[in-house]
Each structure stands twice: as structure tokens, then as C-alpha cells.
Amino acid sequence: MAYGCIHSRSYPLSTWSKNKVQGNEVAFSLGYGFSICRTPNVKCSQKLGEQSLSISRAVEKKPVKKSGKNEHHLWKKRDSAGSGQKALNLVSIVSQLPSEKETVYGALDKWVAWETEFPLIAAAKALRILRKRSQWLRVIQVAKWMLSKGQGATMGTYDTLLLAFDMDNRVDEAESLWNMVLHTHNRSISKRLFSRMISLFDHHSMPEKIIETWRSYVSDQMKTQSGK
């Protein structure tokens, strides 16, 4: 009876295997460092050892490109740290200014004057810091300044600005911004923004506006589902 082996263990071969395997060479590889063959145990082990050695050499020759990933990761860390410091500088600047719009906008223009690109990440981080500190007037001023520069027109910025309007009792400005968002960002308004407006109207005891906003939300969802 013919025997095959995997490493040094032997087992009977089926009739189909006998017909397919010819000679004393390795028949085929299973791809995981071992083969099926018809050689005696010693020869089979020798061939498997040679095969493992060739695989090891191939792995050694394979180029490993880890430096690029590490450099990119470090670059991202440096950028994150830099934007964080810029954000803190912005917060420090606006916190010490009087409330006049012209004074604040002038200081913000100086803050960004030497930048080759608008520091959007730093400005967004500054907004989050001001929001956590409940400095609502400064949130409004910085957010409006960003939007006046054509920057930061995102659902996150709108949400922060609407919250600041709510906390600073500027319902009219909140409604004006909300209507702009409804007409400009049709079918792409986040649920959070609808929730923010409903909360604002509830906070200021405006039930009719709550119903109106809810209807707008339902209509927006129907348009999204229908794809129109």
C-alpha cells in the first residue's frame, strides 16, 4: 500500500490520490507550509524543510514599509497639537476683548492674517472650548466670523450657533439662521438640528413653532426616502 505523509506522519492514500500523484516528487502544496507527497518519511521531511526555508527567505526579502505610516501618524499628531494651541490662543484673545463686533472681528482677522490656509480645525476647536465654558456671546461672534469668511458652514457649526442663540435669548436670529439652513441644505439636514430647534422653541414657550418644525422634519424625511 502506498503511503503519503504530512511532516513525519503517514496515512493511506485513496485510489483517487494514487492516480493523481506521480513519481517521488511533491504532488501539490496546501499553501500553509506543508505538502502531500509519496516519498519516504525522511525525504518528505527534507522537502518540507526546504519548502519552509524558501518561504522564510521570501518573507525576509519582502520589503516592509512601516516608516511612511509612522511618519504620517506623527505628522497628524504634530498637526493636532498645533491646532490645539492655536485654538487656545484664539480663546484667550476673544475672552479679553470688549463685546463690540468690529473689535472682535478685527482681532480675529489678525489671528488668521499670517496663515496660508484658513485654520478651520483650530477655529472649530476654539468653538468647542468656548461652548464648554458657556461663553455664548463669544461662540456667536466666532461662528459668525467664520461663516462671513465662507468657512465652517457645517451642521456642527449651525448646531453650536443655534444653541448659543438659545442660551443668549436671540430667538429671532436663531429663526433667521434656521430658515437659511432649510432653504440652503434641502434634504441634508441632520436630525440633531431639528431636535435643536424644537428644544429652542420649547425653551421659549413657542408651541406653534414646535409643530411647524416637526412638520418640516416629517416632510424632509419623506423627501429623503422618496429620493426626490
Backbone as CSV, one residue per row, in Angstrom:
resi,resn,N_x,N_y,N_z,CA_x,CA_y,CA_z,C_x,C_y,C_z
1,MET,0.863,-1.196,0.000,0.000,0.000,0.000,0.892,1.236,0.000
2,ALA,0.511,2.215,-0.830,1.277,3.471,-0.890,0.884,4.368,0.259
3,TYR,1.887,5.039,0.778,1.629,5.934,1.908,2.062,7.342,1.564
4,GLY,1.288,8.321,2.038,1.679,9.744,1.921,2.035,10.242,3.309
5,CYS,2.562,11.430,3.381,2.942,11.968,4.688,2.756,13.461,4.731
6,ILE,2.414,13.929,5.899,2.422,15.364,6.196,3.365,15.533,7.366
7,HIS,4.496,16.295,7.130,5.609,16.309,8.083,6.114,14.872,8.232
8,SER,6.042,14.253,9.411,6.592,12.904,9.577,5.513,11.877,9.834
9,ARG,4.236,12.240,9.683,3.146,11.295,9.962,2.680,10.683,8.655
10,SER,2.386,9.357,8.636,1.979,8.630,7.432,0.524,8.236,7.520
11,TYR,-0.119,8.142,6.307,-1.508,7.692,6.270,-1.766,7.113,4.891
12,PRO,-2.720,6.177,4.754,-3.021,5.564,3.445,-3.577,6.608,2.501
13,LEU,-3.166,6.476,1.218,-3.712,7.349,0.180,-4.914,6.680,-0.465
14,SER,-5.884,7.478,-0.868,-7.056,6.943,-1.560,-6.677,6.580,-2.987
15,THR,-7.549,5.832,-3.668,-7.327,5.451,-5.066,-7.209,6.680,-5.938
16,TRP,-8.059,7.673,-5.683,-8.017,8.925,-6.467,-6.663,9.601,-6.320
17,SER,-6.106,9.612,-5.082,-4.816,10.252,-4.834,-3.703,9.524,-5.567
18,LYS,-3.774,8.173,-5.628,-2.747,7.389,-6.308,-2.700,7.731,-7.784
19,ASN,-3.848,7.924,-8.372,-3.899,8.231,-9.803,-3.371,9.622,-10.090
20,LYS,-3.552,10.531,-9.167,-3.175,11.926,-9.399,-1.700,12.194,-9.105
21,VAL,-1.123,11.480,-8.167,0.252,11.747,-7.741,1.198,10.861,-8.526
22,GLN,2.225,11.426,-9.154,3.176,10.664,-9.951,4.587,10.857,-9.396
23,GLY,5.389,9.749,-9.422,6.794,9.824,-9.052,7.005,10.048,-7.571
24,ASN,8.236,10.409,-7.258,8.610,10.628,-5.867,8.750,12.101,-5.523
25,GLU,8.106,12.980,-6.314,8.187,14.411,-6.053,6.961,14.880,-5.277
26,VAL,7.014,16.082,-4.779,5.887,16.658,-4.050,4.733,16.838,-5.009
27,ALA,3.551,16.387,-4.652,2.393,16.441,-5.550,1.820,17.839,-5.625
28,PHE,1.421,18.405,-4.516,0.892,19.769,-4.532,0.995,20.373,-3.138
29,SER,0.972,21.667,-3.102,1.135,22.383,-1.832,-0.204,22.868,-1.329
30,LEU,-0.416,22.839,-0.030,-1.642,23.348,0.574,-1.530,24.815,0.950
31,GLY,-0.364,25.382,0.761,-0.229,26.820,0.949,0.058,27.274,2.368
32,TYR,0.174,26.389,3.327,0.408,26.801,4.717,1.655,26.140,5.292
33,GLY,2.671,25.861,4.439,3.938,25.353,4.951,4.040,23.842,4.989
34,PHE,3.059,23.101,4.404,3.192,21.655,4.352,2.636,21.144,3.033
35,SER,3.094,19.915,2.630,2.712,19.347,1.334,2.315,17.893,1.504
36,ILE,1.649,17.374,0.488,1.319,15.950,0.425,2.255,15.320,-0.595
37,CYS,2.933,14.216,-0.264,3.911,13.629,-1.180,3.914,12.115,-1.027
38,ARG,4.664,11.449,-1.938,4.746,9.985,-1.897,6.162,9.535,-1.575
39,THR,6.935,10.340,-0.965,8.310,9.969,-0.624,8.341,9.335,0.751
40,PRO,9.386,8.608,1.071,9.522,8.099,2.451,9.572,9.238,3.438
41,ASN,9.473,8.871,4.700,9.364,9.881,5.748,10.535,10.856,5.746
42,VAL,11.758,10.364,5.587,12.941,11.214,5.659,12.947,12.206,4.521
43,LYS,12.682,11.693,3.272,12.677,12.577,2.112,11.563,13.603,2.207
44,CYS,10.417,13.155,2.695,9.281,14.080,2.829,9.625,15.204,3.795
45,SER,10.240,14.851,4.933,10.603,15.864,5.913,11.635,16.815,5.339
46,GLN,12.587,16.228,4.538,13.612,17.070,3.929,12.996,18.077,2.979
47,LYS,12.063,17.610,2.142,11.413,18.506,1.184,10.605,19.580,1.896
48,LEU,9.922,19.174,2.963,9.141,20.156,3.713,10.048,21.192,4.354
49,GLY,11.222,20.754,4.818,12.177,21.693,5.395,12.678,22.681,4.368
50,GLU,12.963,22.150,3.133,13.406,23.045,2.065,12.320,24.043,1.710
51,GLN,11.084,23.536,1.675,9.961,24.424,1.335,9.804,25.519,2.383
52,SER,9.901,25.168,3.672,9.778,26.158,4.739,10.893,27.188,4.657
53,LEU,12.127,26.703,4.305,13.263,27.614,4.189,13.054,28.615,3.069
54,SER,12.533,28.104,1.918,12.294,29.008,0.787,11.223,30.035,1.121
55,ILE,10.205,29.618,1.867,9.151,30.552,2.278,9.725,31.608,3.212
56,SER,10.594,31.170,4.148,11.196,32.114,5.086,12.046,33.142,4.361
57,ARG,12.812,32.678,3.337,13.642,33.609,2.583,12.795,34.611,1.812
58,ALA,11.661,34.112,1.284,10.775,35.017,0.543,10.210,36.091,1.454
59,VAL,9.888,35.699,2.690,9.358,36.670,3.648,10.412,37.698,4.014
60,GLU,11.685,37.204,4.166,12.767,38.121,4.517,13.005,39.147,3.427
61,LYS,12.868,38.723,2.148,13.114,39.624,1.025,11.996,40.614,0.820
62,LYS,10.809,40.337,1.380,9.652,41.205,1.177,9.899,42.551,1.847
63,PRO,9.812,43.656,1.103,10.048,44.969,1.722,8.949,45.339,2.698
64,VAL,9.329,45.886,3.832,8.371,46.317,4.845,8.365,47.832,4.884
65,LYS,7.191,48.432,4.615,7.072,49.889,4.557,6.318,50.391,5.778
66,LYS,7.030,50.451,6.889,6.395,50.944,8.108,6.741,52.399,8.395
67,SER,7.870,52.844,7.881,8.321,54.198,8.197,7.349,55.255,7.705
68,GLY,6.788,55.029,6.503,5.846,56.002,5.955,4.629,56.168,6.838
69,LYS,4.088,55.050,7.330,2.905,55.115,8.189,3.228,55.839,9.490
70,ASN,4.395,55.534,10.065,4.772,56.189,11.311,4.945,57.685,11.124
71,GLU,5.574,58.064,10.003,5.777,59.482,9.737,4.443,60.192,9.594
72,HIS,3.511,59.543,8.867,2.196,60.156,8.683,1.478,60.294,10.024
73,HIS,1.613,59.263,10.862,0.960,59.292,12.171,1.530,60.421,13.027
74,LEU,2.867,60.575,13.005,3.499,61.636,13.780,3.114,63.004,13.246
75,TRP,3.013,63.100,11.909,2.608,64.374,11.313,1.219,64.757,11.778
76,LYS,0.313,63.769,11.839,-1.044,64.052,12.302,-1.028,64.511,13.759
77,LYS,-0.164,63.904,14.569,-0.077,64.309,15.974,0.428,65.739,16.100
78,ARG,1.460,66.068,15.312,2.002,67.427,15.364,0.952,68.441,14.925
79,ASP,0.204,68.080,13.853,-0.832,68.988,13.360,-1.913,69.179,14.415
80,SER,-2.298,68.077,15.072,-3.329,68.161,16.101,-2.874,69.046,17.258
81,ALA,-1.618,68.871,17.666,-1.095,69.683,18.767,-1.026,71.150,18.372
82,GLY,-0.616,71.418,17.137,-0.530,72.796,16.669,-1.871,73.482,16.610
83,SER,-2.879,72.781,16.100,-4.212,73.374,16.011,-4.807,73.596,17.394
84,GLY,-4.465,72.721,18.338,-4.954,72.897,19.705,-4.403,74.161,20.348
85,GLN,-3.116,74.427,20.118,-2.506,75.636,20.674,-3.088,76.886,20.022
86,LYS,-3.317,76.817,18.712,-3.939,77.951,18.014,-5.339,78.214,18.560
87,ALA,-6.068,77.136,18.833,-7.419,77.284,19.385,-7.382,77.975,20.742
88,LEU,-6.441,77.570,21.587,-6.314,78.195,22.910,-5.937,79.672,22.789
89,ASN,-5.082,79.977,21.817,-4.712,81.379,21.592,-5.931,82.203,21.184
90,LEU,-6.754,81.631,20.300,-7.961,82.334,19.854,-8.904,82.582,21.032
91,VAL,-9.102,81.567,21.847,-9.981,81.702,23.017,-9.457,82.781,23.952
92,SER,-8.145,82.783,24.162,-7.539,83.792,25.031,-7.730,85.200,24.474
93,ILE,-7.600,85.338,23.158,-7.742,86.654,22.521,-9.157,87.191,22.682
94,VAL,-10.152,86.386,22.283,-11.529,86.893,22.289,-12.067,87.070,23.705
95,SER,-11.560,86.286,24.645,-12.058,86.384,26.020,-11.677,87.704,26.677
96,GLN,-10.623,88.339,26.182,-10.152,89.585,26.786,-10.648,90.834,26.056
97,LEU,-11.435,90.639,25.007,-11.889,91.770,24.195,-13.221,92.321,24.695
98,PRO,-13.509,93.576,24.391,-14.856,94.105,24.655,-15.857,93.440,23.716
99,SER,-17.120,93.707,23.898,-18.167,92.984,23.169,-18.435,93.509,21.760
100,GLU,-17.851,94.657,21.383,-18.156,95.240,20.081,-17.732,94.315,18.942
101,LYS,-18.633,94.148,17.988,-18.396,93.256,16.859,-17.146,93.650,16.081
102,GLU,-16.975,94.942,15.800,-15.846,95.399,14.992,-14.515,95.066,15.655
103,THR,-14.455,95.240,16.962,-13.219,94.947,17.695,-12.891,93.464,17.635
104,VAL,-13.902,92.629,17.845,-13.703,91.177,17.835,-13.310,90.705,16.442
105,TYR,-14.015,91.149,15.418,-13.704,90.736,14.053,-12.299,91.179,13.648
106,GLY,-11.908,92.387,14.072,-10.557,92.873,13.766,-9.490,91.996,14.394
107,ALA,-9.704,91.586,15.637,-8.748,90.713,16.327,-8.686,89.333,15.669
108,LEU,-9.831,88.824,15.241,-9.863,87.524,14.571,-9.168,87.588,13.215
109,ASP,-9.325,88.705,12.516,-8.632,88.877,11.233,-7.113,88.879,11.436
110,LYS,-6.651,89.490,12.518,-5.217,89.492,12.823,-4.744,88.083,13.178
111,TRP,-5.592,87.351,13.887,-5.242,85.980,14.287,-4.981,85.090,13.075
112,VAL,-5.700,85.338,11.991,-5.602,84.494,10.805,-4.743,85.122,9.707
113,ALA,-4.231,86.329,9.934,-3.581,87.100,8.865,-2.382,86.392,8.241
114,TRP,-1.568,85.707,9.041,-0.339,85.108,8.522,-0.504,83.645,8.123
115,GLU,-1.715,83.155,8.121,-1.962,81.759,7.739,-2.075,81.641,6.221
116,THR,-1.427,80.615,5.652,-1.547,80.381,4.205,-2.904,79.780,3.858
117,GLU,-3.493,79.038,4.798,-4.839,78.487,4.644,-5.636,78.806,5.908
118,PHE,-6.936,78.920,5.745,-7.773,79.217,6.909,-7.659,78.082,7.930
119,PRO,-7.315,78.388,9.183,-7.136,77.347,10.211,-8.481,76.829,10.731
120,LEU,-9.164,76.088,9.892,-10.528,75.655,10.215,-10.571,74.733,11.431
121,ILE,-9.603,73.815,11.518,-9.584,72.878,12.648,-9.396,73.626,13.964
122,ALA,-8.476,74.589,13.966,-8.229,75.380,15.178,-9.455,76.204,15.558
123,ALA,-10.113,76.797,14.566,-11.311,77.600,14.838,-12.435,76.733,15.397
124,ALA,-12.596,75.525,14.827,-13.633,74.614,15.317,-13.344,74.173,16.753
125,LYS,-12.078,73.915,17.058,-11.705,73.546,18.431,-11.961,74.703,19.392
126,ALA,-11.681,75.924,18.935,-11.937,77.096,19.775,-13.425,77.226,20.082
127,LEU,-14.265,76.957,19.083,-15.717,76.993,19.304,-16.135,75.983,20.365
128,ARG,-15.561,74.781,20.307,-15.903,73.749,21.294,-15.482,74.169,22.699
129,ILE,-14.302,74.796,22.803,-13.832,75.261,24.116,-14.755,76.341,24.670
130,LEU,-15.103,77.308,23.817,-15.998,78.388,24.248,-17.369,77.846,24.633
131,ARG,-17.815,76.834,23.907,-19.115,76.217,24.213,-19.070,75.527,25.577
132,LYS,-18.003,74.792,25.852,-17.876,74.125,27.149,-17.832,75.128,28.296
133,ARG,-17.268,76.295,28.027,-17.181,77.338,29.051,-18.440,78.208,29.110
134,SER,-19.410,77.898,28.273,-20.679,78.646,28.219,-20.473,80.129,27.920
135,GLN,-19.473,80.439,27.118,-19.241,81.817,26.690,-20.026,82.056,25.393
136,TRP,-21.335,82.183,25.545,-22.229,82.163,24.387,-22.039,83.349,23.450
137,LEU,-21.778,84.517,23.993,-21.543,85.677,23.139,-20.316,85.461,22.257
138,ARG,-19.253,84.912,22.831,-18.037,84.655,22.061,-18.254,83.546,21.035
139,VAL,-19.051,82.549,21.385,-19.400,81.497,20.419,-20.090,82.119,19.212
140,ILE,-21.056,82.987,19.473,-21.795,83.644,18.388,-20.857,84.476,17.523
141,GLN,-19.977,85.238,18.161,-19.075,86.113,17.410,-18.095,85.317,16.548
142,VAL,-17.491,84.280,17.112,-16.518,83.479,16.360,-17.207,82.715,15.230
143,ALA,-18.368,82.115,15.511,-19.086,81.356,14.487,-19.537,82.259,13.345
144,LYS,-20.067,83.423,13.668,-20.494,84.365,12.627,-19.302,84.841,11.794
145,TRP,-18.191,85.079,12.461,-16.979,85.499,11.745,-16.519,84.415,10.780
146,MET,-16.525,83.159,11.229,-16.150,82.042,10.357,-17.052,81.979,9.132
147,LEU,-18.352,82.065,9.354,-19.305,81.986,8.247,-19.144,83.165,7.293
148,SER,-18.791,84.333,7.825,-18.584,85.505,6.966,-17.367,85.328,6.059
149,LYS,-16.442,84.455,6.456,-15.265,84.139,5.652,-15.521,82.967,4.708
150,GLY,-16.757,82.457,4.724,-17.066,81.301,3.887,-16.510,80.004,4.436
151,GLN,-16.280,79.935,5.733,-15.686,78.761,6.369,-16.622,78.185,7.431
152,GLY,-16.540,76.858,7.609,-17.256,76.205,8.707,-18.753,76.091,8.540
153,ALA,-19.238,76.134,7.295,-20.688,76.014,7.070,-21.100,74.544,7.152
154,THR,-21.057,73.995,8.354,-21.397,72.592,8.586,-22.543,72.487,9.586
155,MET,-23.148,71.303,9.652,-24.231,71.078,10.605,-23.747,71.257,12.047
156,GLY,-22.485,70.903,12.299,-21.936,71.077,13.639,-21.839,72.542,14.044
157,THR,-21.389,73.383,13.107,-21.303,74.820,13.387,-22.689,75.414,13.592
158,TYR,-23.637,75.033,12.729,-25.008,75.540,12.869,-25.610,75.123,14.209
159,ASP,-25.358,73.882,14.598,-25.897,73.389,15.871,-25.344,74.196,17.044
160,THR,-24.039,74.441,17.037,-23.413,75.230,18.104,-23.948,76.656,18.126
161,LEU,-24.115,77.240,16.943,-24.602,78.619,16.859,-26.057,78.723,17.311
162,LEU,-26.884,77.756,16.937,-28.284,77.757,17.382,-28.378,77.610,18.902
163,LEU,-27.534,76.764,19.465,-27.512,76.612,20.922,-27.122,77.929,21.594
164,ALA,-26.113,78.604,21.028,-25.676,79.888,21.589,-26.779,80.937,21.487
165,PHE,-27.492,80.962,20.354,-28.632,81.878,20.212,-29.686,81.589,21.280
166,ASP,-29.940,80.310,21.505,-30.920,79.906,22.512,-30.498,80.390,23.901
167,MET,-29.251,80.116,24.261,-28.760,80.478,25.589,-28.643,81.991,25.788
168,ASP,-28.456,82.723,24.687,-28.313,84.182,24.771,-29.632,84.898,24.459
169,ASN,-30.722,84.106,24.403,-32.071,84.657,24.169,-32.183,85.440,22.854
170,ARG,-31.584,84.909,21.813,-31.660,85.530,20.489,-32.515,84.654,19.575
171,VAL,-33.775,84.580,19.886,-34.686,83.693,19.159,-34.838,84.134,17.709
172,ASP,-34.927,85.431,17.469,-35.094,85.929,16.101,-33.908,85.545,15.220
173,GLU,-32.705,85.672,15.756,-31.514,85.298,14.983,-31.477,83.787,14.747
174,ALA,-31.936,83.027,15.738,-31.990,81.575,15.579,-32.958,81.194,14.465
175,GLU,-34.121,81.831,14.431,-35.095,81.549,13.375,-34.556,81.940,12.009
176,SER,-33.864,83.065,11.939,-33.291,83.514,10.674,-32.264,82.507,10.148
177,LEU,-31.393,82.042,11.037,-30.397,81.038,10.644,-31.077,79.736,10.248
178,TRP,-32.086,79.333,11.003,-32.795,78.095,10.732,-33.466,78.129,9.360
179,ASN,-34.102,79.230,9.026,-34.748,79.357,7.717,-33.721,79.303,6.589
180,MET,-32.554,79.896,6.816,-31.486,79.827,5.825,-31.038,78.387,5.607
181,VAL,-30.885,77.644,6.708,-30.469,76.242,6.615,-31.515,75.423,5.863
182,LEU,-32.797,75.657,6.159,-33.872,74.917,5.493,-33.852,75.120,3.986
183,HIS,-33.575,76.340,3.543,-33.609,76.636,2.114,-32.300,76.286,1.405
184,THR,-31.200,76.308,2.152,-29.892,76.066,1.532,-29.508,74.593,1.531
185,HIS,-29.867,73.874,2.593,-29.450,72.475,2.736,-30.662,71.552,2.654
186,ASN,-31.405,71.676,1.597,-32.602,70.857,1.428,-32.245,69.372,1.355
187,ARG,-32.944,68.533,2.149,-32.787,67.079,2.195,-31.439,66.629,2.755
188,SER,-30.710,67.511,3.401,-29.448,67.084,4.009,-29.295,67.640,5.423
189,ILE,-30.417,67.924,6.065,-30.385,68.495,7.409,-30.386,67.361,8.435
190,SER,-29.484,67.439,9.390,-29.369,66.378,10.385,-30.536,66.415,11.371
191,LYS,-30.826,65.243,11.942,-31.877,65.151,12.959,-31.530,66.011,14.175
192,ARG,-30.241,66.120,14.457,-29.813,66.912,15.608,-30.259,68.365,15.479
193,LEU,-30.200,68.893,14.251,-30.575,70.292,14.047,-32.077,70.495,14.254
194,PHE,-32.882,69.548,13.747,-34.326,69.626,14.005,-34.593,69.549,15.510
195,SER,-33.906,68.640,16.171,-34.066,68.499,17.622,-33.651,69.771,18.351
196,ARG,-32.578,70.396,17.862,-32.111,71.640,18.477,-33.166,72.738,18.387
197,MET,-33.808,72.864,17.219,-34.816,73.906,17.042,-36.067,73.630,17.867
198,ILE,-36.475,72.368,17.927,-37.635,72.017,18.754,-37.347,72.338,20.219
199,SER,-36.135,72.020,20.672,-35.736,72.329,22.045,-35.727,73.838,22.289
200,LEU,-35.237,74.602,21.304,-35.193,76.061,21.429,-36.598,76.647,21.558
201,PHE,-37.501,76.192,20.680,-38.872,76.715,20.727,-39.582,76.294,22.013
202,ASP,-39.290,75.099,22.489,-39.869,74.650,23.753,-39.328,75.486,24.917
203,HIS,-38.057,75.788,24.866,-37.417,76.588,25.912,-38.037,77.983,26.013
204,HIS,-38.471,78.505,24.875,-39.043,79.856,24.852,-40.575,79.839,24.708
205,SER,-41.169,78.684,25.025,-42.639,78.544,25.056,-43.288,78.986,23.746
206,MET,-42.910,78.315,22.660,-43.445,78.620,21.330,-43.990,77.335,20.700
207,PRO,-45.143,76.837,21.195,-45.678,75.552,20.732,-45.995,75.512,19.245
208,GLU,-46.457,76.635,18.674,-46.781,76.652,17.249,-45.526,76.379,16.409
209,LYS,-44.413,76.950,16.830,-43.154,76.746,16.117,-42.656,75.304,16.251
210,ILE,-42.959,74.699,17.395,-42.579,73.297,17.583,-43.301,72.423,16.565
211,ILE,-44.615,72.648,16.416,-45.410,71.870,15.456,-44.918,72.114,14.035
212,GLU,-44.623,73.366,13.724,-44.138,73.720,12.387,-42.805,73.034,12.078
213,THR,-41.913,73.025,13.065,-40.608,72.377,12.883,-40.760,70.874,12.734
214,TRP,-41.681,70.287,13.501,-41.932,68.849,13.387,-42.459,68.503,12.003
215,ARG,-43.341,69.300,11.474,-43.864,69.061,10.127,-42.754,69.170,9.077
216,SER,-41.869,70.129,9.270,-40.733,70.275,8.349,-39.842,69.039,8.402
217,TYR,-39.677,68.497,9.604,-38.863,67.290,9.755,-39.498,66.104,9.037
218,VAL,-40.801,65.915,9.221,-41.509,64.809,8.568,-41.420,64.952,7.054
219,SER,-41.617,66.170,6.560,-41.532,66.421,5.124,-40.131,66.123,4.597
220,ASP,-39.126,66.521,5.356,-37.738,66.269,4.958,-37.456,64.776,4.890
221,GLN,-37.967,64.010,5.857,-37.760,62.566,5.867,-38.452,61.889,4.695
222,MET,-39.644,62.360,4.342,-40.372,61.784,3.212,-39.637,62.055,1.899
223,LYS,-39.078,63.253,1.755,-38.310,63.581,0.551,-37.067,62.712,0.453
224,THR,-36.426,62.492,1.598,-35.215,61.674,1.614,-35.520,60.237,1.221
225,GLN,-36.614,59.685,1.747,-36.975,58.301,1.453,-37.424,58.115,0.008
226,SER,-38.106,59.125,-0.539,-38.579,59.023,-1.923,-37.489,59.354,-2.927
227,GLY,-36.419,60.008,-2.448,-35.313,60.368,-3.322,-35.588,61.547,-4.207
228,LYS,-36.619,62.317,-3.905,-36.973,63.476,-4.716,-36.379,64.739,-4.119
